Every structure is written in structure tokens, then in C-alpha cells.
PDB file of C-alpha atoms in Angstrom:
ATOM      1  CA  UNK A   1      16.088   8.158  16.135  1.00 45.00           C
ATOM      2  CA  UNK A   2      19.411   7.030  14.644  1.00 51.00           C
ATOM      3  CA  UNK A   3      19.310   3.409  13.054  1.00 58.00           C
ATOM      4  CA  UNK A   4      21.752   0.907  13.919  1.00 70.00           C
ATOM      5  CA  UNK A   5      23.553  -0.850  10.710  1.00 64.00           C
ATOM      6  CA  UNK A   6      21.617  -4.078  12.042  1.00 56.00           C
ATOM      7  CA  UNK A   7      18.532  -2.068  11.963  1.00 60.00           C
ATOM      8  CA  UNK A   8      18.455  -0.800   8.606  1.00 63.00           C
ATOM      9  CA  UNK A   9      19.683  -4.169   7.223  1.00 60.00           C
ATOM     10  CA  UNK A  10      16.805  -5.663   8.907  1.00 56.00           C
ATOM     11  CA  UNK A  11      14.251  -2.931   7.523  1.00 58.00           C
ATOM     12  CA  UNK A  12      15.441  -3.362   4.245  1.00 58.00           C
ATOM     13  CA  UNK A  13      15.083  -6.995   4.314  1.00 56.00           C
ATOM     14  CA  UNK A  14      11.333  -6.465   5.700  1.00 53.00           C
ATOM     15  CA  UNK A  15      10.795  -4.144   2.689  1.00 56.00           C
ATOM     16  CA  UNK A  16      12.037  -6.644   0.296  1.00 54.00           C
ATOM     17  CA  UNK A  17      10.813  -9.938   1.438  1.00 55.00           C
ATOM     18  CA  UNK A  18       7.711  -8.897   3.809  1.00 51.00           C
ATOM     19  CA  UNK A  19       6.505 -10.963   6.844  1.00 57.00           C
ATOM     20  CA  UNK A  20       7.333 -14.155   5.982  1.00 53.00           C
ATOM     21  CA  UNK A  21      11.008 -14.190   5.613  1.00 51.00           C
ATOM     22  CA  UNK A  22      12.776 -16.858   7.865  1.00 49.00           C
ATOM     23  CA  UNK A  23       9.461 -17.865   9.078  1.00 45.00           C
ATOM     24  CA  UNK A  24       8.962 -14.642  11.237  1.00 50.00           C
ATOM     25  CA  UNK A  25       5.883 -13.063  12.042  1.00 52.00           C
ATOM     26  CA  UNK A  26       5.752  -9.141  11.726  1.00 57.00           C
ATOM     27  CA  UNK A  27       6.144  -7.422  15.085  1.00 67.00           C
ATOM     28  CA  UNK A  28       2.388  -5.915  15.171  1.00 68.00           C
ATOM     29  CA  UNK A  29       0.554  -9.545  14.455  1.00 83.00           C
ATOM     30  CA  UNK A  30      -1.565  -8.355  11.950  1.00 90.00           C
ATOM     31  CA  UNK A  31      -2.030  -8.940   7.979  1.00 92.00           C
ATOM     32  CA  UNK A  32      -1.591  -6.030   5.651  1.00 93.00           C
ATOM     33  CA  UNK A  33      -5.412  -5.812   5.084  1.00 93.00           C
ATOM     34  CA  UNK A  34      -6.153  -5.493   8.744  1.00 94.00           C
ATOM     35  CA  UNK A  35      -7.900  -2.012   9.029  1.00 93.00           C
ATOM     36  CA  UNK A  36      -5.653  -0.938  11.536  1.00 94.00           C
ATOM     37  CA  UNK A  37      -2.679  -0.645   8.871  1.00 95.00           C
ATOM     38  CA  UNK A  38      -2.350   2.482   7.087  1.00 95.00           C
ATOM     39  CA  UNK A  39      -3.301   2.024   3.362  1.00 95.00           C
ATOM     40  CA  UNK A  40      -1.698   5.108   2.301  1.00 96.00           C
ATOM     41  CA  UNK A  41       1.529   3.902   3.898  1.00 96.00           C
ATOM     42  CA  UNK A  42       1.010   0.702   1.932  1.00 96.00           C
ATOM     43  CA  UNK A  43       0.697   2.922  -1.265  1.00 96.00           C
ATOM     44  CA  UNK A  44       4.110   5.353   0.021  1.00 96.00           C
ATOM     45  CA  UNK A  45       2.068   8.196   0.216  1.00 96.00           C
ATOM     46  CA  UNK A  46       1.299   8.740   3.794  1.00 96.00           C
ATOM     47  CA  UNK A  47       1.839  12.432   4.972  1.00 96.00           C
ATOM     48  CA  UNK A  48       2.911  11.343   8.251  1.00 95.00           C
ATOM     49  CA  UNK A  49       5.682   9.623   6.691  1.00 95.00           C
ATOM     50  CA  UNK A  50       6.580  12.066   4.011  1.00 96.00           C
ATOM     51  CA  UNK A  51       6.391  15.036   6.239  1.00 95.00           C
ATOM     52  CA  UNK A  52       8.311  13.454   9.274  1.00 94.00           C
ATOM     53  CA  UNK A  53      11.076  15.701  10.713  1.00 93.00           C
ATOM     54  CA  UNK A  54       9.983  18.923   9.073  1.00 93.00           C
ATOM     55  CA  UNK A  55       8.003  22.003  10.188  1.00 90.00           C
ATOM     56  CA  UNK A  56       4.913  20.500   9.722  1.00 91.00           C
ATOM     57  CA  UNK A  57       5.843  17.200  11.030  1.00 93.00           C
ATOM     58  CA  UNK A  58       2.388  15.409  11.713  1.00 92.00           C
ATOM     59  CA  UNK A  59       3.506  13.165  14.628  1.00 92.00           C
ATOM     60  CA  UNK A  60       3.100   9.185  14.475  1.00 93.00           C
ATOM     61  CA  UNK A  61       0.349   8.123  12.132  1.00 94.00           C
ATOM     62  CA  UNK A  62      -2.542   6.745  14.281  1.00 94.00           C
ATOM     63  CA  UNK A  63      -2.423   3.613  11.797  1.00 95.00           C
ATOM     64  CA  UNK A  64       0.183   0.942  11.426  1.00 94.00           C
ATOM     65  CA  UNK A  65       3.431   1.356   9.324  1.00 95.00           C
ATOM     66  CA  UNK A  66       5.339  -1.471   8.797  1.00 93.00           C
ATOM     67  CA  UNK A  67       7.718  -2.131   5.650  1.00 92.00           C
ATOM     68  CA  UNK A  68       7.217  -5.873   5.824  1.00 91.00           C
ATOM     69  CA  UNK A  69       3.251  -5.616   5.476  1.00 93.00           C
ATOM     70  CA  UNK A  70       4.091  -3.311   2.358  1.00 93.00           C
ATOM     71  CA  UNK A  71       6.067  -6.022   0.564  1.00 92.00           C
ATOM     72  CA  UNK A  72       3.160  -8.307   1.573  1.00 92.00           C
ATOM     73  CA  UNK A  73       0.622  -5.803   0.103  1.00 94.00           C
ATOM     74  CA  UNK A  74       2.597  -5.414  -3.224  1.00 93.00           C
ATOM     75  CA  UNK A  75       2.876  -9.044  -3.518  1.00 93.00           C
ATOM     76  CA  UNK A  76      -0.678  -9.760  -2.856  1.00 93.00           C
ATOM     77  CA  UNK A  77      -1.822  -7.025  -5.165  1.00 93.00           C
ATOM     78  CA  UNK A  78      -0.240  -8.572  -8.268  1.00 93.00           C
ATOM     79  CA  UNK A  79      -2.989 -11.469  -8.019  1.00 93.00           C
ATOM     80  CA  UNK A  80      -5.799  -9.538  -6.363  1.00 92.00           C
ATOM     81  CA  UNK A  81      -7.062  -5.877  -6.602  1.00 93.00           C
ATOM     82  CA  UNK A  82      -7.515  -4.486  -3.531  1.00 94.00           C
ATOM     83  CA  UNK A  83      -8.513  -1.029  -4.274  1.00 95.00           C
ATOM     84  CA  UNK A  84      -6.526   0.757  -1.592  1.00 95.00           C
ATOM     85  CA  UNK A  85      -5.522   3.811  -3.985  1.00 96.00           C
ATOM     86  CA  UNK A  86      -9.251   4.641  -3.341  1.00 95.00           C
ATOM     87  CA  UNK A  87      -8.705   4.923   0.454  1.00 95.00           C
ATOM     88  CA  UNK A  88      -5.484   6.541  -0.050  1.00 96.00           C
ATOM     89  CA  UNK A  89      -7.136   9.230  -2.313  1.00 96.00           C
ATOM     90  CA  UNK A  90      -9.746   9.984   0.279  1.00 95.00           C
ATOM     91  CA  UNK A  91      -6.837  10.389   2.966  1.00 96.00           C
ATOM     92  CA  UNK A  92      -4.892  12.861   0.877  1.00 96.00           C
ATOM     93  CA  UNK A  93      -7.957  14.917  -0.298  1.00 96.00           C
ATOM     94  CA  UNK A  94      -8.942  15.270   3.415  1.00 95.00           C
ATOM     95  CA  UNK A  95      -5.169  16.120   4.218  1.00 95.00           C
ATOM     96  CA  UNK A  96      -4.776  18.802   1.240  1.00 96.00           C
ATOM     97  CA  UNK A  97      -8.063  20.424   1.799  1.00 95.00           C
ATOM     98  CA  UNK A  98      -7.072  21.063   5.489  1.00 94.00           C
ATOM     99  CA  UNK A  99      -3.678  22.542   4.113  1.00 94.00           C
ATOM    100  CA  UNK A 100      -5.450  24.685   1.324  1.00 95.00           C
ATOM    101  CA  UNK A 101      -7.460  26.004   4.087  1.00 94.00           C
ATOM    102  CA  UNK A 102      -4.661  26.958   6.263  1.00 92.00           C
ATOM    103  CA  UNK A 103      -3.083  28.553   3.249  1.00 94.00           C
ATOM    104  CA  UNK A 104      -6.010  30.648   2.802  1.00 95.00           C
ATOM    105  CA  UNK A 105      -6.037  31.577   6.341  1.00 93.00           C
ATOM    106  CA  UNK A 106      -2.396  32.786   6.182  1.00 92.00           C
ATOM    107  CA  UNK A 107      -3.499  34.843   3.114  1.00 91.00           C
ATOM    108  CA  UNK A 108      -6.252  36.422   4.962  1.00 91.00           C
ATOM    109  CA  UNK A 109      -3.879  37.141   8.058  1.00 90.00           C
ATOM    110  CA  UNK A 110      -1.334  38.943   5.739  1.00 88.00           C
ATOM    111  CA  UNK A 111      -3.928  40.811   4.052  1.00 84.00           C
ATOM    112  CA  UNK A 112      -5.046  42.304   7.614  1.00 84.00           C
ATOM    113  CA  UNK A 113      -1.397  42.950   8.915  1.00 82.00           C
ATOM    114  CA  UNK A 114       0.395  43.998   6.166  1.00 83.00           C
ATOM    115  CA  UNK A 115       0.409  47.416   4.850  1.00 77.00           C
ATOM    116  CA  UNK A 116      -2.097  47.433   1.631  1.00 76.00           C
ATOM    117  CA  UNK A 117      -0.318  47.999  -1.702  1.00 77.00           C
ATOM    118  CA  UNK A 118      -2.040  49.885  -4.356  1.00 77.00           C
ATOM    119  CA  UNK A 119      -3.097  47.576  -7.568  1.00 81.00           C
ATOM    120  CA  UNK A 120      -0.321  49.021  -9.575  1.00 84.00           C
ATOM    121  CA  UNK A 121       2.343  48.338  -6.897  1.00 85.00           C
ATOM    122  CA  UNK A 122       0.842  45.022  -5.990  1.00 85.00           C
ATOM    123  CA  UNK A 123       1.636  43.807  -9.507  1.00 89.00           C
ATOM    124  CA  UNK A 124       5.289  44.714  -9.311  1.00 90.00           C
ATOM    125  CA  UNK A 125       5.465  43.031  -6.156  1.00 89.00           C
ATOM    126  CA  UNK A 126       4.091  39.832  -7.295  1.00 90.00           C
ATOM    127  CA  UNK A 127       6.422  39.980 -10.247  1.00 93.00           C
ATOM    128  CA  UNK A 128       9.260  40.161  -8.001  1.00 93.00           C
ATOM    129  CA  UNK A 129       7.864  37.059  -5.981  1.00 93.00           C
ATOM    130  CA  UNK A 130       7.203  34.948  -9.196  1.00 94.00           C
ATOM    131  CA  UNK A 131      10.802  35.481 -10.401  1.00 94.00           C
ATOM    132  CA  UNK A 132      12.211  34.823  -6.973  1.00 93.00           C
ATOM    133  CA  UNK A 133      10.253  31.702  -6.977  1.00 93.00           C
ATOM    134  CA  UNK A 134      11.220  30.567 -10.288  1.00 94.00           C
ATOM    135  CA  UNK A 135      14.855  31.336  -9.464  1.00 94.00           C
ATOM    136  CA  UNK A 136      14.800  29.442  -6.217  1.00 94.00           C
ATOM    137  CA  UNK A 137      13.054  26.302  -7.919  1.00 94.00           C
ATOM    138  CA  UNK A 138      15.316  26.254 -10.551  1.00 94.00           C
ATOM    139  CA  UNK A 139      18.318  26.923  -8.337  1.00 94.00           C
ATOM    140  CA  UNK A 140      17.366  23.697  -5.962  1.00 94.00           C
ATOM    141  CA  UNK A 141      16.965  21.433  -9.080  1.00 94.00           C
ATOM    142  CA  UNK A 142      20.288  22.597 -10.209  1.00 94.00           C
ATOM    143  CA  UNK A 143      21.988  21.491  -7.090  1.00 93.00           C
ATOM    144  CA  UNK A 144      20.162  18.117  -6.960  1.00 92.00           C
ATOM    145  CA  UNK A 145      21.148  17.368 -10.668  1.00 93.00           C
ATOM    146  CA  UNK A 146      24.742  18.408  -9.667  1.00 93.00           C
ATOM    147  CA  UNK A 147      24.836  16.069  -6.664  1.00 92.00           C
ATOM    148  CA  UNK A 148      23.208  13.197  -8.780  1.00 93.00           C
ATOM    149  CA  UNK A 149      26.010  13.611 -11.421  1.00 93.00           C
ATOM    150  CA  UNK A 150      23.974  15.618 -14.097  1.00 93.00           C
ATOM    151  CA  UNK A 151      26.537  18.125 -14.736  1.00 93.00           C
ATOM    152  CA  UNK A 152      25.549  19.499 -18.056  1.00 94.00           C
ATOM    153  CA  UNK A 153      21.997  19.508 -17.092  1.00 94.00           C
ATOM    154  CA  UNK A 154      22.849  21.382 -13.871  1.00 94.00           C
ATOM    155  CA  UNK A 155      24.949  24.091 -15.664  1.00 95.00           C
ATOM    156  CA  UNK A 156      22.124  24.604 -18.350  1.00 95.00           C
ATOM    157  CA  UNK A 157      19.657  25.216 -15.460  1.00 94.00           C
ATOM    158  CA  UNK A 158      22.343  27.656 -13.766  1.00 95.00           C
ATOM    159  CA  UNK A 159      22.015  29.496 -17.290  1.00 95.00           C
ATOM    160  CA  UNK A 160      18.590  29.802 -16.752  1.00 95.00           C
ATOM    161  CA  UNK A 161      19.027  31.275 -13.359  1.00 94.00           C
ATOM    162  CA  UNK A 162      21.073  33.892 -14.319  1.00 95.00           C
ATOM    163  CA  UNK A 163      18.823  34.971 -17.037  1.00 95.00           C
ATOM    164  CA  UNK A 164      15.889  35.153 -14.159  1.00 95.00           C
ATOM    165  CA  UNK A 165      18.149  37.145 -11.845  1.00 94.00           C
ATOM    166  CA  UNK A 166      18.592  39.615 -14.644  1.00 95.00           C
ATOM    167  CA  UNK A 167      14.824  39.708 -14.978  1.00 95.00           C
ATOM    168  CA  UNK A 168      14.306  40.035 -11.105  1.00 94.00           C
ATOM    169  CA  UNK A 169      16.807  42.864 -10.494  1.00 94.00           C
ATOM    170  CA  UNK A 170      14.736  44.977 -13.094  1.00 95.00           C
ATOM    171  CA  UNK A 171      11.624  44.026 -11.324  1.00 93.00           C
ATOM    172  CA  UNK A 172      13.063  44.764  -7.986  1.00 92.00           C
ATOM    173  CA  UNK A 173      13.923  48.260  -9.428  1.00 92.00           C
ATOM    174  CA  UNK A 174      10.360  48.993 -10.701  1.00 91.00           C
ATOM    175  CA  UNK A 175       8.752  47.874  -7.601  1.00 90.00           C
ATOM    176  CA  UNK A 176      11.353  50.141  -5.456  1.00 88.00           C
ATOM    177  CA  UNK A 177      10.746  53.227  -7.843  1.00 89.00           C
ATOM    178  CA  UNK A 178       7.036  52.802  -7.211  1.00 86.00           C
ATOM    179  CA  UNK A 179       6.934  53.745  -3.259  1.00 80.00           C
ATOM    180  CA  UNK A 180       8.944  55.566  -0.656  1.00 78.00           C
ATOM    181  CA  UNK A 181      12.175  53.949   0.478  1.00 76.00           C
ATOM    182  CA  UNK A 182      10.944  53.277   3.951  1.00 72.00           C
ATOM    183  CA  UNK A 183       7.884  51.362   2.558  1.00 77.00           C
ATOM    184  CA  UNK A 184      10.252  49.439   0.512  1.00 75.00           C
ATOM    185  CA  UNK A 185      12.288  48.263   3.085  1.00 73.00           C
ATOM    186  CA  UNK A 186       9.369  46.505   4.697  1.00 77.00           C
ATOM    187  CA  UNK A 187       9.537  42.994   4.098  1.00 79.00           C
ATOM    188  CA  UNK A 188       6.536  42.061   2.118  1.00 86.00           C
ATOM    189  CA  UNK A 189       5.266  38.328   2.503  1.00 89.00           C
ATOM    190  CA  UNK A 190       3.376  35.838   0.265  1.00 90.00           C
ATOM    191  CA  UNK A 191       2.280  32.478   1.001  1.00 92.00           C
ATOM    192  CA  UNK A 192       3.497  29.381  -0.856  1.00 93.00           C
ATOM    193  CA  UNK A 193       0.659  27.665  -2.480  1.00 92.00           C
ATOM    194  CA  UNK A 194       2.272  24.516  -2.172  1.00 94.00           C
ATOM    195  CA  UNK A 195       3.216  24.160   1.579  1.00 93.00           C
ATOM    196  CA  UNK A 196       1.910  27.353   2.876  1.00 91.00           C
ATOM    197  CA  UNK A 197       5.084  28.769   4.071  1.00 92.00           C
ATOM    198  CA  UNK A 198       5.740  32.357   4.234  1.00 92.00           C
ATOM    199  CA  UNK A 199       8.254  33.914   1.639  1.00 92.00           C
ATOM    200  CA  UNK A 200       9.842  37.126   1.634  1.00 91.00           C
ATOM    201  CA  UNK A 201      10.087  39.766  -1.213  1.00 89.00           C
ATOM    202  CA  UNK A 202      13.549  40.511  -0.126  1.00 89.00           C
ATOM    203  CA  UNK A 203      14.641  36.496   0.577  1.00 91.00           C
ATOM    204  CA  UNK A 204      17.945  35.837  -0.976  1.00 91.00           C
ATOM    205  CA  UNK A 205      18.420  33.119  -3.520  1.00 91.00           C
ATOM    206  CA  UNK A 206      19.949  30.811  -1.013  1.00 91.00           C
ATOM    207  CA  UNK A 207      16.984  30.751   1.078  1.00 93.00           C
ATOM    208  CA  UNK A 208      14.615  30.478  -1.675  1.00 92.00           C
ATOM    209  CA  UNK A 209      16.608  27.386  -2.903  1.00 93.00           C
ATOM    210  CA  UNK A 210      16.559  25.985   0.678  1.00 94.00           C
ATOM    211  CA  UNK A 211      12.696  26.377   0.777  1.00 95.00           C
ATOM    212  CA  UNK A 212      12.184  24.980  -2.785  1.00 94.00           C
ATOM    213  CA  UNK A 213      14.676  22.030  -2.592  1.00 93.00           C
ATOM    214  CA  UNK A 214      13.718  21.454   1.161  1.00 94.00           C
ATOM    215  CA  UNK A 215      11.879  18.602   2.513  1.00 95.00           C
ATOM    216  CA  UNK A 216       8.722  20.094   3.518  1.00 95.00           C
ATOM    217  CA  UNK A 217       8.028  21.677  -0.064  1.00 95.00           C
ATOM    218  CA  UNK A 218       9.022  18.544  -2.076  1.00 95.00           C
ATOM    219  CA  UNK A 219       7.083  16.336   0.465  1.00 96.00           C
ATOM    220  CA  UNK A 220       3.988  18.615  -0.308  1.00 96.00           C
ATOM    221  CA  UNK A 221       4.831  18.283  -4.254  1.00 96.00           C
ATOM    222  CA  UNK A 222       4.758  14.671  -3.715  1.00 96.00           C
ATOM    223  CA  UNK A 223       1.824  14.262  -1.823  1.00 97.00           C
ATOM    224  CA  UNK A 224      -0.277  16.736  -4.391  1.00 97.00           C
ATOM    225  CA  UNK A 225       1.224  14.932  -7.469  1.00 97.00           C
ATOM    226  CA  UNK A 226       0.074  11.400  -5.737  1.00 97.00           C
ATOM    227  CA  UNK A 227      -3.505  12.817  -5.099  1.00 97.00           C
ATOM    228  CA  UNK A 228      -3.513  14.285  -8.771  1.00 97.00           C
ATOM    229  CA  UNK A 229      -2.326  10.829  -9.959  1.00 97.00           C
ATOM    230  CA  UNK A 230      -5.230   9.257  -7.947  1.00 97.00           C
ATOM    231  CA  UNK A 231      -8.137  11.636  -8.754  1.00 97.00           C
ATOM    232  CA  UNK A 232      -7.317  11.242 -12.832  1.00 96.00           C
ATOM    233  CA  UNK A 233      -8.237   7.665 -12.259  1.00 95.00           C
ATOM    234  CA  UNK A 234     -10.798   7.835  -9.542  1.00 95.00           C
ATOM    235  CA  UNK A 235     -13.850   7.298 -11.419  1.00 95.00           C
ATOM    236  CA  UNK A 236     -12.709   4.262 -13.499  1.00 95.00           C
ATOM    237  CA  UNK A 237     -11.275   2.747 -10.317  1.00 95.00           C
ATOM    238  CA  UNK A 238     -14.414   3.541  -8.482  1.00 94.00           C
ATOM    239  CA  UNK A 239     -16.629   1.873 -11.539  1.00 94.00           C
ATOM    240  CA  UNK A 240     -14.312  -1.229 -11.215  1.00 93.00           C
ATOM    241  CA  UNK A 241     -14.692  -1.550  -7.655  1.00 92.00           C
ATOM    242  CA  UNK A 242     -18.275  -1.803  -7.960  1.00 91.00           C
ATOM    243  CA  UNK A 243     -18.223  -4.447 -10.420  1.00 90.00           C
ATOM    244  CA  UNK A 244     -15.706  -6.399  -8.441  1.00 87.00           C
ATOM    245  CA  UNK A 245     -17.972  -6.031  -5.483  1.00 82.00           C
ATOM    246  CA  UNK A 246     -21.023  -7.298  -7.577  1.00 74.00           C
ATOM    247  CA  UNK A 247     -18.894 -10.313  -9.165  1.00 71.00           C
ATOM    248  CA  UNK A 248     -17.855 -11.229  -5.567  1.00 68.00           C
ATOM    249  CA  UNK A 249     -21.434 -11.016  -4.325  1.00 63.00           C
ATOM    250  CA  UNK A 250     -22.441 -12.921  -7.581  1.00 63.00           C
ATOM    251  CA  UNK A 251     -19.955 -15.507  -6.862  1.00 59.00           C
ATOM    252  CA  UNK A 252     -21.014 -15.699  -3.170  1.00 59.00           C
ATOM    253  CA  UNK A 253     -24.524 -16.288  -4.268  1.00 58.00           C
ATOM    254  CA  UNK A 254     -23.363 -18.861  -6.556  1.00 52.00           C
ATOM    255  CA  UNK A 255     -21.579 -20.655  -3.982  1.00 56.00           C
ATOM    256  CA  UNK A 256     -24.137 -20.407  -1.698  1.00 57.00           C
ATOM    257  CA  UNK A 257     -26.894 -21.854  -4.487  1.00 48.00           C
ATOM    258  CA  UNK A 258     -24.365 -24.407  -5.690  1.00 48.00           C
ATOM    259  CA  UNK A 259     -23.930 -25.644  -1.870  1.00 51.00           C
ATOM    260  CA  UNK A 260     -28.000 -25.919  -1.595  1.00 51.00           C
ATOM    261  CA  UNK A 261     -28.383 -27.333  -4.915  1.00 41.00           C
ATOM    262  CA  UNK A 262     -25.512 -30.032  -4.060  1.00 41.00           C
ATOM    263  CA  UNK A 263     -27.248 -30.784  -0.671  1.00 43.00           C
ATOM    264  CA  UNK A 264     -30.669 -30.870  -2.345  1.00 41.00           C
ATOM    265  CA  UNK A 265     -29.454 -32.977  -5.189  1.00 38.00           C
ATOM    266  CA  UNK A 266     -27.797 -35.477  -3.002  1.00 38.00           C
ATOM    267  CA  UNK A 267     -30.810 -35.670  -0.962  1.00 41.00           C
ATOM    268  CA  UNK A 268     -32.930 -36.245  -4.108  1.00 41.00           C
ATOM    269  CA  UNK A 269     -30.874 -39.002  -5.324  1.00 45.00           C
ATOM    270  CA  UNK A 270     -30.955 -40.714  -1.823  1.00 42.00           C
ATOM    271  CA  UNK A 271     -34.977 -40.176  -1.869  1.00 41.00           C
ATOM    272  CA  UNK A 272     -34.776 -41.513  -5.774  1.00 48.00           C
ATOM    273  CA  UNK A 273     -33.291 -44.600  -4.359  1.00 53.00           C
ATOM    274  CA  UNK A 274     -35.752 -45.022  -1.795  1.00 46.00           C
ATOM    275  CA  UNK A 275     -38.457 -44.553  -3.994  1.00 50.00           C
ATOM    276  CA  UNK A 276     -37.106 -47.185  -6.297  1.00 55.00           C
ATOM    277  CA  UNK A 277     -36.890 -49.539  -3.590  1.00 56.00           C
ATOM    278  CA  UNK A 278     -40.225 -48.819  -2.347  1.00 51.00           C
ATOM    279  CA  UNK A 279     -41.671 -49.401  -5.813  1.00 54.00           C
ATOM    280  CA  UNK A 280     -39.822 -52.699  -6.259  1.00 61.00           C
ATOM    281  CA  UNK A 281     -40.976 -53.962  -2.949  1.00 60.00           C
ATOM    282  CA  UNK A 282     -44.622 -52.968  -3.604  1.00 59.00           C
ATOM    283  CA  UNK A 283     -44.299 -54.914  -7.111  1.00 65.00           C
ATOM    284  CA  UNK A 284     -42.704 -58.097  -5.201  1.00 66.00           C
ATOM    285  CA  UNK A 285     -45.895 -58.187  -2.646  1.00 67.00           C
ATOM    286  CA  UNK A 286     -48.326 -57.561  -5.750  1.00 65.00           C
ATOM    287  CA  UNK A 287     -46.599 -60.310  -7.791  1.00 70.00           C
ATOM    288  CA  UNK A 288     -46.830 -62.555  -4.752  1.00 71.00           C
ATOM    289  CA  UNK A 289     -50.484 -61.668  -3.881  1.00 72.00           C
ATOM    290  CA  UNK A 290     -51.198 -62.380  -7.477  1.00 73.00           C
ATOM    291  CA  UNK A 291     -49.225 -65.592  -7.650  1.00 74.00           C
ATOM    292  CA  UNK A 292     -51.110 -66.806  -4.217  1.00 74.00           C
ATOM    293  CA  UNK A 293     -54.411 -65.978  -5.733  1.00 73.00           C
ATOM    294  CA  UNK A 294     -53.812 -67.799  -9.136  1.00 70.00           C
ATOM    295  CA  UNK A 295     -52.650 -71.029  -6.715  1.00 68.00           C
ATOM    296  CA  UNK A 296     -55.805 -70.636  -4.828  1.00 67.00           C
ATOM    297  CA  UNK A 297     -58.186 -70.530  -7.778  1.00 65.00           C
ATOM    298  CA  UNK A 298     -56.298 -73.462  -9.444  1.00 62.00           C
ATOM    299  CA  UNK A 299     -56.620 -75.283  -5.974  1.00 60.00           C
ATOM    300  CA  UNK A 300     -60.462 -74.494  -5.930  1.00 58.00           C
ATOM    301  CA  UNK A 301     -61.048 -75.640  -9.413  1.00 57.00           C
ATOM    302  CA  UNK A 302     -59.002 -78.823  -8.737  1.00 49.00           C
ATOM    303  CA  UNK A 303     -61.356 -79.746  -5.824  1.00 50.00           C
ATOM    304  CA  UNK A 304     -64.404 -79.146  -7.662  1.00 52.00           C
ATOM    305  CA  UNK A 305     -63.581 -81.821 -10.078  1.00 49.00           C
TER     306      UNK A 305
END
């Protein structure tokens, strides 16, 4: 869907200022910490967003994505830790596990359908594949650097690509010499370990560069790198979350105790005041009774005279 200039400006303001700009509420009428909001999106790592418009487009995420809510979260996170990185990690782990199962299934299909190579030929075929992948990766990176204005870095990578091309030609020659011409012409496929796409042994440099520099492959790299980053600190973060949970529980208990104690204390003071008034009145009555008794004795003594 093509965004108008007005839509783009609105999205930019949402991303920068959150739901509170101009006193507006967000279109979903929820806060960022609502369970319906995608925590992975808040951390910019939801696969539904990253892989949109690719061969593996997952469709719309079942949870809410809203740039304004992301801005709200980033602001709130500065004063309180919500530990959403742990939720995002679990989401990415489930997604990548599913992708890795798909990759293994694709490898299994290839093993069943492709002509099996001898161990010696398989090593030579893999050598061609590995060099081709290195060329594709470096070529894609060189093109990206060139577009960004890093001309010297781009040219240095192109020199490395030229060296790899020479090695690939030698590896292809060894592979060709190890089998009949008819077998060599067959497209030997390999599964990309990052995104599970098929790569052919006869793919040219342009196709390989398009693959390794494409949105699908780069999207998977981003997801896998983010998952590795989250897993690296997972144990520490889980411990911090447990501690924060205990602290919150203790704070809640303390608050409840303080409320009860305060109520008890106020009641206690009132009881003390009533007790003092009661003792004071009791003393007054006893004093008056003693006074009347003395007066009565004094009167009887006077009469007896």
C-alpha cells in the first residue's frame, strides 16, 4: 500500500512523539503495555514486520503494531524496566525454531530427489557452493557500500570478489572433471542456512548478489542477530526480572502492612484517648465519693458532740 505524503508525515510524528501528540489518542485505544500489543514490534524485531513483502511474508501480525505505542514504550522504559526483551526472545525462538525445521525438511527433500554424489564429488560441489556464497555476500555488501557513498570500501570488497571468482573457477573445474558432462549440467541445489532458500551450483554472481542482498535474507540475518543478542543476556535479565518481581511483591506487602498498621495505629490512638477519658472520669467519681464520705464522717462527728 502506497503511503501519501500526509500519511508518511503522520507516521513520522507518531514514531517521534507517541500517542500524546496534540492531545490525540492512538487509533487502537490501547496503551503500549496492553497484552494485545506486540512486544516484539515495540523492540523493532517482529518477523511479521521484518519479512513483509518477501517470499516468506507472514501476513499481518495477530497483535497490534503502532509506531506511536513504540514511542510511548521507549519513553516509559527509561523510568521503569518492563522486561519485554524476554517476551520478544521467546517469540523469536519459536519463529527461528520453526524456520530451522523447515530448512532441515528442505535438505531432506533434496537428499531424496537429487542424484547422490560420491563423498569426493560432494566435497568439491560444496567447495563451489561456499565460494559462490562468499562472492554473493561480498558483492551485495560492495553494492550497498557504493550506494551509501563508501567508494573506497566498496572497491576493496570488489577486489576480494575478483580473487574469490578465480578460486571459484578452479573449484568448478575440479568439480566438472570429477563427473560425466551430463551429470555436471544438472543443477545441484543447496539450502541457505540463514533463510532456507534454494541456491543452485550454477547460479551466476548477479543472482547470488540479489539473494544475499535481498530483503528476505537480510531480514533473517536481522532476526537471528537480534535473537543471539537477546539470548546472550537472557539469564541475567531473567534474574533481574525475578528480583524486580520480588521487590514489587515486597513493596506491595509493605504497602498493605503500612495501611493496616496506619489504620490500627489511628484506631489505637483513639482507644488510648477514650481510655484516658474513662480513667479520668473514674478518678473524678472516686474523688467525689471520697469527698462526700469525709463530709459525712465530719457531719456525724459534729452531731455526736
